[in-house]
Short mmCIF file of C-alpha atoms in Angstrom, two decimals:
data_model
loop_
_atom_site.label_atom_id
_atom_site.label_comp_id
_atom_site.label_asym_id
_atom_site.label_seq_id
_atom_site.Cartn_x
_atom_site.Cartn_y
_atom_site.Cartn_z
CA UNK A 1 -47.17 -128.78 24.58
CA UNK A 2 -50.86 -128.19 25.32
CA UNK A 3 -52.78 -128.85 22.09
CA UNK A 4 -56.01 -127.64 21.85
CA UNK A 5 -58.75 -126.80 19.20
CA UNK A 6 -62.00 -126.12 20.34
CA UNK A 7 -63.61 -126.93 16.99
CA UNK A 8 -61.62 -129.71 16.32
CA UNK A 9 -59.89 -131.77 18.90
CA UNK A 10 -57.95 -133.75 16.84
CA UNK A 11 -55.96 -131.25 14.83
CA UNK A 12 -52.05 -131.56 16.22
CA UNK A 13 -52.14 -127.20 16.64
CA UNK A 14 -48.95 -126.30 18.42
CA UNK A 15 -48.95 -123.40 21.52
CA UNK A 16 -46.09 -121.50 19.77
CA UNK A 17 -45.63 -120.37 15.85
CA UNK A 18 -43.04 -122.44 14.01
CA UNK A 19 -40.19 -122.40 11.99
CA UNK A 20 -40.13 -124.10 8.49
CA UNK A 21 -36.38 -124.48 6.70
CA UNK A 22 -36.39 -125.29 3.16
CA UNK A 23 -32.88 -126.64 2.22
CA UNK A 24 -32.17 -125.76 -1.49
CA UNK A 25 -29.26 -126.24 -4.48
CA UNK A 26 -29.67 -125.36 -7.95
CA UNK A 27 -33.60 -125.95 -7.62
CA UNK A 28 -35.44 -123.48 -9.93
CA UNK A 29 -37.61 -126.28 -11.34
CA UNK A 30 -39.07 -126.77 -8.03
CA UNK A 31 -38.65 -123.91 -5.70
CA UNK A 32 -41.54 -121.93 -6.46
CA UNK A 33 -43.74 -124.64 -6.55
CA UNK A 34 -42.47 -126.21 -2.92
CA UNK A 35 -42.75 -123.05 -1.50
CA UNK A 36 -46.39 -122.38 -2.79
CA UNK A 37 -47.09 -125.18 -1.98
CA UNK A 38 -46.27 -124.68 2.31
CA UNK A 39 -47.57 -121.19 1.75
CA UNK A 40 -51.23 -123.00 0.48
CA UNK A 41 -51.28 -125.05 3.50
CA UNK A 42 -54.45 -124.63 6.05
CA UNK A 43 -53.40 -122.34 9.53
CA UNK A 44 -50.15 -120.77 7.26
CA UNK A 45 -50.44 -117.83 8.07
CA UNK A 46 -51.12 -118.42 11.84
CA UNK A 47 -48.89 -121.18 12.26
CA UNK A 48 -45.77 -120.11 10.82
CA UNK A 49 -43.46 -117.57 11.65
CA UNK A 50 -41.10 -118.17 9.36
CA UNK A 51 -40.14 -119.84 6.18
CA UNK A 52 -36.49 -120.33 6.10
CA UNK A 53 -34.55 -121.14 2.69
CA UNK A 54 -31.15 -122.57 3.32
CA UNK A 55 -29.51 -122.08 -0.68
CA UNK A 56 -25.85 -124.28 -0.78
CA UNK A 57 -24.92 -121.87 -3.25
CA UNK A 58 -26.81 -122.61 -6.12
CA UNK A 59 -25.78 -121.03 -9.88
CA UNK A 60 -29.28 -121.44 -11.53
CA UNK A 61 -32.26 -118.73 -11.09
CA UNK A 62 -32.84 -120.37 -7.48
CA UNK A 63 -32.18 -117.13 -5.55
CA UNK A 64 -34.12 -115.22 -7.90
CA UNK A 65 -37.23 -117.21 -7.71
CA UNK A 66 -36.80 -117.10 -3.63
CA UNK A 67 -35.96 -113.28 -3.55
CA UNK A 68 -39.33 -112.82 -5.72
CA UNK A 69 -41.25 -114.85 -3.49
CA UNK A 70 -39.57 -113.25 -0.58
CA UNK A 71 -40.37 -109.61 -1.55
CA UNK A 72 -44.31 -110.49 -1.71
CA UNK A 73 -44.00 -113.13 1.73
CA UNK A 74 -42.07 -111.24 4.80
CA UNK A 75 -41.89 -114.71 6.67
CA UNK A 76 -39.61 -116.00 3.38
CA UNK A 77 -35.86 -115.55 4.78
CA UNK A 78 -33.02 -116.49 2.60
CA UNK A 79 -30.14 -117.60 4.25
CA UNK A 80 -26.65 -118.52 2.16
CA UNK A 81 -23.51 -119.66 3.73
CA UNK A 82 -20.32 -118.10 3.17
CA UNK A 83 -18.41 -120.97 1.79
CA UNK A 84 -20.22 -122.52 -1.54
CA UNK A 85 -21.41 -125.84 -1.00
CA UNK A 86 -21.07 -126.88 2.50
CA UNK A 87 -23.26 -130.19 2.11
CA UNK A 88 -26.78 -130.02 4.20
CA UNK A 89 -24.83 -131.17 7.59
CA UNK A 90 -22.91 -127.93 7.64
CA UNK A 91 -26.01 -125.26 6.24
CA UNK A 92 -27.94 -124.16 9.54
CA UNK A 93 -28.90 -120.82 10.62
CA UNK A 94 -27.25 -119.09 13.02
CA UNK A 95 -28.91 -118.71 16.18
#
């Protein structure tokens, strides 16, 4: 990886975009905020091509909170498995 920033050499700034993946359960007192919280970060919206929330198949307002963020942030995907609650060694995107 060739890392270079002419204004500031010792910023880590990848060559490509990257991937982000959230892992979630049942966390609507925290979602938003974790979320916001990568979305505030300097070089965002350069940086990242995409913010990717792994739910385990949460029964709170988790998937509401993500779809909401989701419909105002097109690099928000929501990914669920099709089993509920496969335990984070089993929850990865396909492809």
């Amino acid at each position: 990886m060739n890392n270079t920033n002419d204004k500031n050499p010792a910023l880590n700034v990848p060559d490509k975009p990257i991937d982000i993946v959230l892992a979630a359960y049942n966390g609507q007192d925290y979602i938003q905020a974790q979320i916001e919280s990568i979305q505030r970060n300097h070089g965002y919206s350069h940086l990242v091509r995409k913010l990717i929330v792994m739910d385990d198949g949460s029964t709170d307002h988790t998937l509401a909170i993500i779809q909401t963020l989701a419909a105002h942030d097109n690099k928000i995907e929501l990914h669920q498995p099709t089993q509920k609650k496969v335990g984070p060694s089993q929850i990865l995107p396909e492809g």
